[in-house]
XYZ file of C-alpha atoms in Angstrom:
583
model
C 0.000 0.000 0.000
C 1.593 3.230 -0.655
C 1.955 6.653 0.999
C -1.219 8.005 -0.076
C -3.049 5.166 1.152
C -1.472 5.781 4.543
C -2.058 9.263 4.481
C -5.612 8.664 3.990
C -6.216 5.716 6.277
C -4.228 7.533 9.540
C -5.429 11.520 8.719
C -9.361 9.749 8.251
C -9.213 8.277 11.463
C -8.335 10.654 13.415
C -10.890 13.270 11.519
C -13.272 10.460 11.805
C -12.645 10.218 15.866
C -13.464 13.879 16.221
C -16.675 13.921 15.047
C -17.180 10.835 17.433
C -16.393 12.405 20.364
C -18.619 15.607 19.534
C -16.449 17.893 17.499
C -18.755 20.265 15.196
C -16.679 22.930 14.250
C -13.246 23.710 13.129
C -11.968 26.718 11.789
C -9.341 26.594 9.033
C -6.352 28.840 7.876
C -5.512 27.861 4.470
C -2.126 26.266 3.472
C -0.460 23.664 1.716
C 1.239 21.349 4.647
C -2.154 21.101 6.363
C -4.190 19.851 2.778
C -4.883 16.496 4.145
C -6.768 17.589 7.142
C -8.154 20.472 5.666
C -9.550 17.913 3.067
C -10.683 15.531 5.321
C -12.392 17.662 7.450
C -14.407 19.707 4.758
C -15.885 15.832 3.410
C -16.888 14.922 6.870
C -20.362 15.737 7.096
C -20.981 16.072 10.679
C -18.484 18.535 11.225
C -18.712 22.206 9.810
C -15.399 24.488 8.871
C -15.389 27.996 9.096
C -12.113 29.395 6.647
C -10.316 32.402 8.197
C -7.130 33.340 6.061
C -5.442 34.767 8.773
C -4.589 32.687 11.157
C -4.545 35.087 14.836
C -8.002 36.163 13.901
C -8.898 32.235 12.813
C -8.029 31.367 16.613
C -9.879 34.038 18.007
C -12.463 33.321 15.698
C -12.374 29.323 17.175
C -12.545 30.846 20.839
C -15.763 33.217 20.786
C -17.372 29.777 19.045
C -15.926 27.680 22.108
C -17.273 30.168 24.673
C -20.669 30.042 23.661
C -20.998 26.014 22.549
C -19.002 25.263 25.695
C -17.577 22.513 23.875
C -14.332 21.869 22.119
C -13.697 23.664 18.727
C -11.257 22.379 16.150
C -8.699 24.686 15.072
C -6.085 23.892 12.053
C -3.052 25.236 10.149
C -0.122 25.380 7.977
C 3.416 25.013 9.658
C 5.905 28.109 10.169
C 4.438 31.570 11.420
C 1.063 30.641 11.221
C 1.378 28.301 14.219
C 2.908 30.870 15.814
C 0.055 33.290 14.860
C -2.268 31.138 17.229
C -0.624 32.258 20.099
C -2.258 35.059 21.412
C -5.886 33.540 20.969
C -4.059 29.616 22.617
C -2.950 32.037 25.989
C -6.249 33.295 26.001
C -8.215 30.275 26.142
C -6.088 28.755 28.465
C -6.401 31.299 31.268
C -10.149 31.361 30.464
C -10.697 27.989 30.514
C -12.111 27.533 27.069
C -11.993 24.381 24.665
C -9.801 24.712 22.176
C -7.835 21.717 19.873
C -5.064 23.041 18.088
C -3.627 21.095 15.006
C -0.741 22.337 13.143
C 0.484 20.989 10.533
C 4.725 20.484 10.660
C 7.282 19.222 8.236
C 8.729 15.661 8.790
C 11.774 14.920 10.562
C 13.883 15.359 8.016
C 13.153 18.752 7.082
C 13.655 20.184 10.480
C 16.694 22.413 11.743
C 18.423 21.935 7.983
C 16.976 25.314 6.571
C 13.638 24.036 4.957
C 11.553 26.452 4.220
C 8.099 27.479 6.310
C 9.776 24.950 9.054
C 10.041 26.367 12.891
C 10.814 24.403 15.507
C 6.756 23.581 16.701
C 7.325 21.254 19.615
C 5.860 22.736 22.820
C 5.158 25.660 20.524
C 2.596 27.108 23.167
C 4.808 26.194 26.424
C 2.697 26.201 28.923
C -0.367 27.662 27.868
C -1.871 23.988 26.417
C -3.388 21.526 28.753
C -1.750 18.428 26.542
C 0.457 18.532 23.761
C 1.427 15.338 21.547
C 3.724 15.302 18.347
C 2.313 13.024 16.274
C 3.326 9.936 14.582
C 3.932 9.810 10.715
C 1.122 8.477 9.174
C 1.237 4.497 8.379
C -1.367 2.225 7.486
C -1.651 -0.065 10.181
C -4.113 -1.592 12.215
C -1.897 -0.106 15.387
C -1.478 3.225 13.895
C -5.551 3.713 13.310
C -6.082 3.023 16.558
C -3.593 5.675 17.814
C -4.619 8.086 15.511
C -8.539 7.708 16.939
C -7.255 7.538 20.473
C -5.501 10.674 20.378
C -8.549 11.871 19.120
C -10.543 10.927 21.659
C -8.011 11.847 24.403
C -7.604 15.237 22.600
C -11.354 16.191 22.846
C -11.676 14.950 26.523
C -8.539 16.984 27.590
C -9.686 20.184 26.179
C -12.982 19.631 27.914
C -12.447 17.992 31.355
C -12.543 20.841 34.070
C -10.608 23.047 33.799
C -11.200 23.369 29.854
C -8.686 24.742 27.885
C -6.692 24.239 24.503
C -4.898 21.057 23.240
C -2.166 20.913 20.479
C -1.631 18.632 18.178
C 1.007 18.519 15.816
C 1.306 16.667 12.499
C 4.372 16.060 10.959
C 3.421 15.338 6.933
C 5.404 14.202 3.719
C 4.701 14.452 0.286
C 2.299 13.631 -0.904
C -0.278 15.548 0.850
C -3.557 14.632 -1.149
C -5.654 11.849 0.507
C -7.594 9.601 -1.442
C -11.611 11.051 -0.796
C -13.123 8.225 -1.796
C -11.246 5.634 0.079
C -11.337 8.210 2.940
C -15.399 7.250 2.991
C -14.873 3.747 4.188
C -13.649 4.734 7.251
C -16.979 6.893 8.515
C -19.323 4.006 6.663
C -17.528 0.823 8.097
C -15.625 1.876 11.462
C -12.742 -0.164 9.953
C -11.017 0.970 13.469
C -13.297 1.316 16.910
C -13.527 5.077 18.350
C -12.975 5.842 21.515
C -15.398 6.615 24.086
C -13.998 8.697 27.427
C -16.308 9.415 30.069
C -15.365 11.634 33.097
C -17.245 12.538 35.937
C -17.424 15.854 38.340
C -15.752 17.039 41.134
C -18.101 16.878 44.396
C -17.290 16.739 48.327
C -18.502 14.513 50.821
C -21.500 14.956 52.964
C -19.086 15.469 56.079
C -17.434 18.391 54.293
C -20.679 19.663 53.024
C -21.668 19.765 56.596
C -18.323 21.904 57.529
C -18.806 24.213 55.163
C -22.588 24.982 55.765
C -21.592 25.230 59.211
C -19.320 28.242 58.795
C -21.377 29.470 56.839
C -24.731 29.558 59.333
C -22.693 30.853 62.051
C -21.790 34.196 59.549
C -23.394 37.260 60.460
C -21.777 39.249 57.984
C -21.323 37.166 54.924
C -20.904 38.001 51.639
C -20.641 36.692 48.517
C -18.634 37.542 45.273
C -19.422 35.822 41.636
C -17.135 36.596 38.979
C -17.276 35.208 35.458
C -19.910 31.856 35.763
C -19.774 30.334 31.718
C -22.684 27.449 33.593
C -26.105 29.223 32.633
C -27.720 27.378 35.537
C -25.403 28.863 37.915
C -27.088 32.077 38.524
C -30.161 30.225 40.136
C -28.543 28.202 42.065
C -26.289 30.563 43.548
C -28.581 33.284 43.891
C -30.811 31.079 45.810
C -28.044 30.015 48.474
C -27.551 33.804 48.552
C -31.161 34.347 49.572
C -31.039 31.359 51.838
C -28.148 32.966 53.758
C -29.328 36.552 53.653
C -26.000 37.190 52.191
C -25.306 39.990 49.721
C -24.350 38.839 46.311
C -22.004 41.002 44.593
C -22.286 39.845 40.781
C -19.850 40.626 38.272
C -21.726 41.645 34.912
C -19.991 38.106 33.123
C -21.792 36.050 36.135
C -24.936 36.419 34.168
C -26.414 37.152 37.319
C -27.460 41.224 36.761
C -30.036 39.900 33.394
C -32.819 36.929 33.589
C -35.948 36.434 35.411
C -34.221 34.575 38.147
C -34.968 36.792 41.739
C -32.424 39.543 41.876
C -33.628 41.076 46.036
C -29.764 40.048 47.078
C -27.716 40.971 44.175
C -25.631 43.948 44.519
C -24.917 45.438 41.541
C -23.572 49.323 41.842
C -20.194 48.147 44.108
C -17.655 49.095 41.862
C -18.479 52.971 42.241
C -19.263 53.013 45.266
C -16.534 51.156 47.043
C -14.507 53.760 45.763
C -15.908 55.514 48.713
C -14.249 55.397 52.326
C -16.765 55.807 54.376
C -18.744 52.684 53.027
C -15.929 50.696 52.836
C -15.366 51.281 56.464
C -19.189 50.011 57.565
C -18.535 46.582 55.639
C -16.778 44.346 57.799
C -17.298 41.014 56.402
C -16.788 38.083 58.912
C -17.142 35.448 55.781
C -16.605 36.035 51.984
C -17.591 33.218 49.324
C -16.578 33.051 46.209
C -17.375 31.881 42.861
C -15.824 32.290 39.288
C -12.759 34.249 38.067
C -12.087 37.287 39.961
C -14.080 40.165 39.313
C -13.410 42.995 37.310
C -13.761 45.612 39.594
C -10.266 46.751 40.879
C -12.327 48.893 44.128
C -14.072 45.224 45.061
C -10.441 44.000 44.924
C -8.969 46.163 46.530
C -12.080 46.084 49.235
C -11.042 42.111 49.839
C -7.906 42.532 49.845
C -7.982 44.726 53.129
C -11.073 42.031 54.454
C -8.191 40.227 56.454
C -10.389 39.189 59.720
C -12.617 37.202 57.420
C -12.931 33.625 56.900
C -12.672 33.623 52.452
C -13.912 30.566 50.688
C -13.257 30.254 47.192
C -14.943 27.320 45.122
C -13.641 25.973 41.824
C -14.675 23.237 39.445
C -11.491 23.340 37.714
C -9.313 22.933 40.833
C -7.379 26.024 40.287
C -5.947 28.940 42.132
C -7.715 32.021 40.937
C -7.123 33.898 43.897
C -5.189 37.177 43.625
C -6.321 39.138 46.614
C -4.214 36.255 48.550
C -6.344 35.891 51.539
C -8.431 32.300 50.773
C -8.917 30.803 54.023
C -10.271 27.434 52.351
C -10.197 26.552 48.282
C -12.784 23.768 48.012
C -12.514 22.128 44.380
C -15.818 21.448 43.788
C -18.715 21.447 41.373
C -20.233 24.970 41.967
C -23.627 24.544 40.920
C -23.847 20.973 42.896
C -22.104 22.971 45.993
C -24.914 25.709 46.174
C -27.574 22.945 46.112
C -26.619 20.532 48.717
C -25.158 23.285 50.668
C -27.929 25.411 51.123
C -29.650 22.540 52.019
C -27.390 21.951 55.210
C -27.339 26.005 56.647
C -29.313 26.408 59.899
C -28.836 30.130 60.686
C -28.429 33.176 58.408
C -26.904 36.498 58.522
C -29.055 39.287 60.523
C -31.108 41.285 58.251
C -29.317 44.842 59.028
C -26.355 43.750 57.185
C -27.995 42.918 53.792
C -30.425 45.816 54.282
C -27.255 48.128 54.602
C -25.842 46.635 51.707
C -29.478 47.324 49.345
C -29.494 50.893 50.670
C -25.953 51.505 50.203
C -26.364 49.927 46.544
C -29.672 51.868 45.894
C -28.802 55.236 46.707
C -25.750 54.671 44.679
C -27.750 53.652 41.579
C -30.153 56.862 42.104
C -26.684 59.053 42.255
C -25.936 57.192 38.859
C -29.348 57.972 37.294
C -28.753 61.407 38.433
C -25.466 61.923 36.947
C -26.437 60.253 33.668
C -29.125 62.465 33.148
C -27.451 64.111 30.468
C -27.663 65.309 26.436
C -24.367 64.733 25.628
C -23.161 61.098 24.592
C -20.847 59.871 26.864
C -19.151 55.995 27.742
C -20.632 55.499 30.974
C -24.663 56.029 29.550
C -23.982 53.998 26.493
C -23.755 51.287 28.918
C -26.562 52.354 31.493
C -28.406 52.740 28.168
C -27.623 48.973 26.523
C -29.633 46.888 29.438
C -33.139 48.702 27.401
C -31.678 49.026 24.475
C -30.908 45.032 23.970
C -33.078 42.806 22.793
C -34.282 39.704 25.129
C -32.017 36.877 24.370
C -28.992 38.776 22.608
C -25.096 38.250 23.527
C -23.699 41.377 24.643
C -19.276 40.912 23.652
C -17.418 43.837 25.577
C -13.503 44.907 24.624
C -11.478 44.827 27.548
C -9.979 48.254 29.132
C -12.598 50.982 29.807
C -16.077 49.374 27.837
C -15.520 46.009 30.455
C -15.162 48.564 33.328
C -17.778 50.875 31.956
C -20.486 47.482 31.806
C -19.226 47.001 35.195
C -20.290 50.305 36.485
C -22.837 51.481 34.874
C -24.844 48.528 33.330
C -27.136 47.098 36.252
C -30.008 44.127 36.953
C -32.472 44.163 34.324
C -34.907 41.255 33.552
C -33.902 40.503 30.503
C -31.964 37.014 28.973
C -28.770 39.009 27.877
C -25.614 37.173 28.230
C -22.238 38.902 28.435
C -18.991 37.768 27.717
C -15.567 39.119 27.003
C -12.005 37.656 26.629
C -10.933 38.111 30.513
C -8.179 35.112 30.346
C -5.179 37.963 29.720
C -7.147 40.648 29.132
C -6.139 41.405 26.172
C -7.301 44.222 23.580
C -6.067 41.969 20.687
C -8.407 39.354 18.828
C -11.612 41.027 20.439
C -13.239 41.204 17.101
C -12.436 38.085 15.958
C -14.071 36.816 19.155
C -17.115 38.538 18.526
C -17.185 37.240 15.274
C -16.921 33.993 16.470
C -19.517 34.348 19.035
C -22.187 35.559 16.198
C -21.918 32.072 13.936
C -23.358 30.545 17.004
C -25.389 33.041 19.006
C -28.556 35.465 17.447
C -28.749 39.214 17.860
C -24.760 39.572 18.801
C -23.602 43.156 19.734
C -19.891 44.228 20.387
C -19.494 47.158 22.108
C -15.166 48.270 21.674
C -13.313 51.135 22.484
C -10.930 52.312 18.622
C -7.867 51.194 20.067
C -9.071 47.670 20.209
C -11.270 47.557 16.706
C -7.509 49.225 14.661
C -6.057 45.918 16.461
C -8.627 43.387 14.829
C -10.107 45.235 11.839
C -8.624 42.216 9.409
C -11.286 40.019 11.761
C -13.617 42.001 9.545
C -12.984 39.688 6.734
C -14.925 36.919 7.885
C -18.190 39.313 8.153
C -17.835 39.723 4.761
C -17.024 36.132 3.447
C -19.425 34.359 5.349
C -22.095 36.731 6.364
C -21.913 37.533 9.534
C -24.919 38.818 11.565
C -23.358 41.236 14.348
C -23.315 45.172 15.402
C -20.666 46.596 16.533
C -20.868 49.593 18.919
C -17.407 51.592 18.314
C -16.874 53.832 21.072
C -14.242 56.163 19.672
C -12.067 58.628 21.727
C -9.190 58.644 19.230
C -6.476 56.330 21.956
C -6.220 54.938 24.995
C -9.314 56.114 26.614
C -7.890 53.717 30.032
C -4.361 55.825 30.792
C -6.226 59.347 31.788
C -7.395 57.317 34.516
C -3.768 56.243 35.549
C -1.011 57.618 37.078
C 0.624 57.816 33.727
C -1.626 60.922 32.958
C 0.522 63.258 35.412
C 3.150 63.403 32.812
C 1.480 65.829 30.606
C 4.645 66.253 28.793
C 4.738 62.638 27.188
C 1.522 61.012 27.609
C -0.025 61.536 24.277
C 2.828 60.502 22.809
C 2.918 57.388 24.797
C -0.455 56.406 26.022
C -3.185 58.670 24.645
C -1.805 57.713 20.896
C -4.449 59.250 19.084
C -4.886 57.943 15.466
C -7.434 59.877 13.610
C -8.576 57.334 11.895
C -12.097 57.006 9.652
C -13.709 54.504 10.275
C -16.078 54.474 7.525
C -13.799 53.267 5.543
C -13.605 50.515 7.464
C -17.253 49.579 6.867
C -17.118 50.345 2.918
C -14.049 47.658 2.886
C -16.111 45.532 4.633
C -19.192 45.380 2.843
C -20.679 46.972 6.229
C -23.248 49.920 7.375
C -21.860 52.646 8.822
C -23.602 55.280 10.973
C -21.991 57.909 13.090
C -24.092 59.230 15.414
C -24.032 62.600 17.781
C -27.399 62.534 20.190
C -28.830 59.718 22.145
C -32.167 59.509 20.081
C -30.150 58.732 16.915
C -28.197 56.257 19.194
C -31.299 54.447 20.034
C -33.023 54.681 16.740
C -30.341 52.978 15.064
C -29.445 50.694 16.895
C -32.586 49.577 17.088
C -32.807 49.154 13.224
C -29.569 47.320 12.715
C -31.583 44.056 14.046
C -33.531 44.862 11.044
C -30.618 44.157 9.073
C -28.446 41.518 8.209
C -24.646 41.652 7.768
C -22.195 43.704 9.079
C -23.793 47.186 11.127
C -20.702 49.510 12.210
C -22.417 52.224 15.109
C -19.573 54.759 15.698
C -20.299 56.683 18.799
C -17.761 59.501 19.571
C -16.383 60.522 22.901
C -13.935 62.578 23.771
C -10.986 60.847 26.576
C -10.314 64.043 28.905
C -14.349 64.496 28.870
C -15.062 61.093 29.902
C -12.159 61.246 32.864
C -14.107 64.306 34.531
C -17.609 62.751 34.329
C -16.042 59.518 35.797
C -14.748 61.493 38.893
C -18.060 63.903 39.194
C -19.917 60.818 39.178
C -17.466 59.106 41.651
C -17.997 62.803 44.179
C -21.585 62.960 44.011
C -21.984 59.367 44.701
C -19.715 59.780 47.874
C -22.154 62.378 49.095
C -25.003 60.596 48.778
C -23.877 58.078 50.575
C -22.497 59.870 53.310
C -25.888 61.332 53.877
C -27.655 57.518 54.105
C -24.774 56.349 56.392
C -25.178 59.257 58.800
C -28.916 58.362 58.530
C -28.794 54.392 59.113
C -25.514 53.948 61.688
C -26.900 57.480 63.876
């Protein structure tokens, strides 16, 4: 049997074992030493590619799919650079636990370190950032070598989605000649000339005794709290919402905990922290004596910064994926555990709650900060911080809401509070990057309805070749730009006190137009300068397929002063309510 037939018979397999194991998707960068899995994957018809000729916005492209299915996403390449170009979007996925497999394609054995061309030294390419990383075998026609090929497969899809998920890399070394044989390729999905591989896996739970512990501490609290950062479980937010209620705990919920939009009961959730425990005098009348957490940390650096100093109380942090996301430093107890199956059977166990003064100072606290934040908005001219108080009633029910990272995360953080709508939010909070943020949105659009990015100019320049796969395959999104020509973030940094370089440095303003953008595109553009054209069309780009480009203009030194008049008058208000409630 000859090379082809090899080729075929190993490459099928392992194709063939992906689908088994639940692989729908894989998004492909074209090239020449990846052909016979590109090939093999576009004949198999239970799973779909997605072509992306660049291959950092491909991988970003692969993530915003993962994030939404929740389930692996094939990702494949040529060898050389374009491994390399996965980076960025690999290191995200890792730190935010999302399901990626990586295949690259490599040159054989040969080839390497002798000044081939397109060959780079791919083993461990992406270090530590993979969960598992195998260099494949050459591709033989054996019995043996099927079954490999299938059970890497199989092991490839269960690593990248056994707790904590993540990516996976695979790398194929492939000679000449690089063209399977399609038809013989068949046989192996018809006839199952090799077995697949089925992997089961189970999740992590504790005992009843150590249920009982827990729920113990947890009655005897009198001033508990609890803080939910990003949750990716949908069912999450009723089940911890109702251990929050059970405990008469405030629930502090970051905006990616799903927990500010749905129908679930929102009486505990605390939602206007971030501005006001900016505030000293209400950080000083919250003395928590137990803090339990859920998710990633939050985004809000005050809430951080609040924990941080919380050093007399007792700080549980639970994780499903048995990690240690825990930079405030001060977990008392990390309890590995399944969080949804946690809030059940502990709320069942707790015998005593938390006395009602300290969640009702919490509400007050939170509500007179959200009037202040009304008040403040109540303005004409467009500004960051409205265009997210504004999005909770501007959304439709069941969109996706994708936010950049730098100010728009911190804005929706701030300013974009419990509604009763089914709007899920996301963003790329792994590394926190600004790069690939387009791509991701992108992504998130082939498998979600009535997608919206909102992302500040900075962010858009970065990914604007994401754009591409709008075009090409007809992608359904909006895209709120929020334009203050540079680096909106640094006026509200101590790099700002150096007048003399910080435009040059950290404002970098561009003066771009970005209605160019849109024409290249193939997108609608509108530019808008009053909050009624705002509404109206945004409200019409759901009308429309295809690309919709909303620029909304703001101006950097504007937006700092708002931020701190806001940040004043809400420090007023609540020094008034505190004099009130502790006299």
């Amino acid at each position: 049997m000859n090379d082809r037939d090899a080729l075929t018979a190993y490459a099928a397999s392992f194709v063939d074992e992906l689908a088994e194991n639940g692989v729908k998707h894989v998004v492909v960068s074209p090239g020449s030493r990846s052909t016979p899995l590109a090939l093999l994957l576009v004949e198999h018809p239970e799973i779909e590619i997605h072509i992306n000729v660049d291959e950092r916005s491909a991988a970003f492209f692969a993530l915003g799919m993962a994030k939404v299915l929740k389930e692996p996403v094939g990702l494949l390449c040529t060898s050389g650079t374009a491994a390399a170009n996965f980076y960025p979007a690999v290191i995200e996925a890792f730190y935010s636990r999302v399901p990626l497999i990586v295949l690259t394609a490599d040159r054989p054995h040969e080839l390497r370190d002798v000044g081939a061309p397109q060959a780079i030294d791919q083993i461990h390419l992406y270090g530590r950032q993979v969960k598992w990383f195998v260099e494949m075998a050459l591709p033989e026609n054996t019995g043996e070598m099927m079954r490999y090929a299938r059970t890497v497969g199989a092991r490839a899809v269960a690593a990248a989605a056994a707790e904590p998920a993540g990516p996976v890399h695979l790398n194929f070394p492939l000679r000449e000649p690089l063209i399977p044989n399609l038809e013989q390729a068949k046989e192996f999905r018809q006839n199952k000339l090799t077995p697949s591989v089925l992997i089961e896996s189970g999740v992590r739970s504790l005992s009843a005794s150590q249920m009982d512990s827990v729920a113990a501490t947890l009655s005897q609290a009198k001033q508990g709290l609890i803080v939910c950062g990003e949750l990716p479980d949908p069912a999450m937010k009723e089940a911890v919402a109702a251990l929050a209620e059970t405990l008469a705990f405030p629930l502090l919920a970051d905006p990616l905990s799903q927990l500010r939009s749905g129908s679930h009961d929102k009486g505990v959730i605390i939602d206007a922290y971030d501005t006001f425990l900016r505030d000293e005098a209400a950080k000083s009348v919250f003395r928590p004596d137990v803090i339990l957490r859920f998710g990633a940390m939050p985004v809000s650096k005050p809430l951080l910064l609040f924990m941080k100093k919380q050093k007399q109380a007792v700080t549980l942090v639970v994780d499903g994926g048995a990690g240690w996301r825990e930079p405030a430093g001060l977990a008392t107890n990390m309890i590995y555990c399944e969080e949804k199956d946690f809030c059940q059977r502990v709320g069942q166990r707790i015998t005593g709650t938390a006395g009602d003064g300290w969640l009702r100072l919490w509400q007050t606290v939170n509500g007179v900060t959200k009037n202040a934040l009304a008040t403040v908005l109540d303005e004409a001219e467009l500004s960051e911080g409205k265009l997210f108080a504004l999005l909770a009633d501007m959304l439709p029910q069941k969109s996706t809401l994708f936010v950049g990272n730098s100010m728009p995360i911190r804005d929706l953080d701030t300013f974009f509070m419990n509604n009763e709508k089914g709007i899920r939010t996301l963003a790329n909070r792994g590394a926190n990057g600004i790069d690939g943020v387009v791509s991701t949105a992108l992504g998130v659009s082939t498998v979600a309805d009535k997608t919206v990015l909102a992302i500040g100019d900075l962010s858009f320049f970065h990914d604007m070749n994401g754009l591409l796969a709008a075009k090409l395959q007809k992608q359904d999104i909006t895209i709120l730009l929020i334009n203050n020509d540079g680096g909106g973030i640094f006026s509200f940094l101590p790099q700002a006190n150096d007048r003399e370089h910080f435009e040059t440095l950290f404002g970098t303003p561009h003066g771009l137009d970005f209605s160019h953008t849109a024409m290249l595109y193939g997108g609608k553009y509108d530019k808008v300068q009053t909050w009624d054209e705002l509404k109206r069309v945004f409200t019409e780009s759901f009308e429309i397929q295809g690309l919709k480009i909303i620029e909304v203009p703001t101006e950097r030194e504007s937006n700092l002063q708002k931020h701190r008049n806001l940040w004043s008058y809400v420090s007023r208000e609540i020094k008034l309510v505190l004099d009130r409630e502790i006299s």
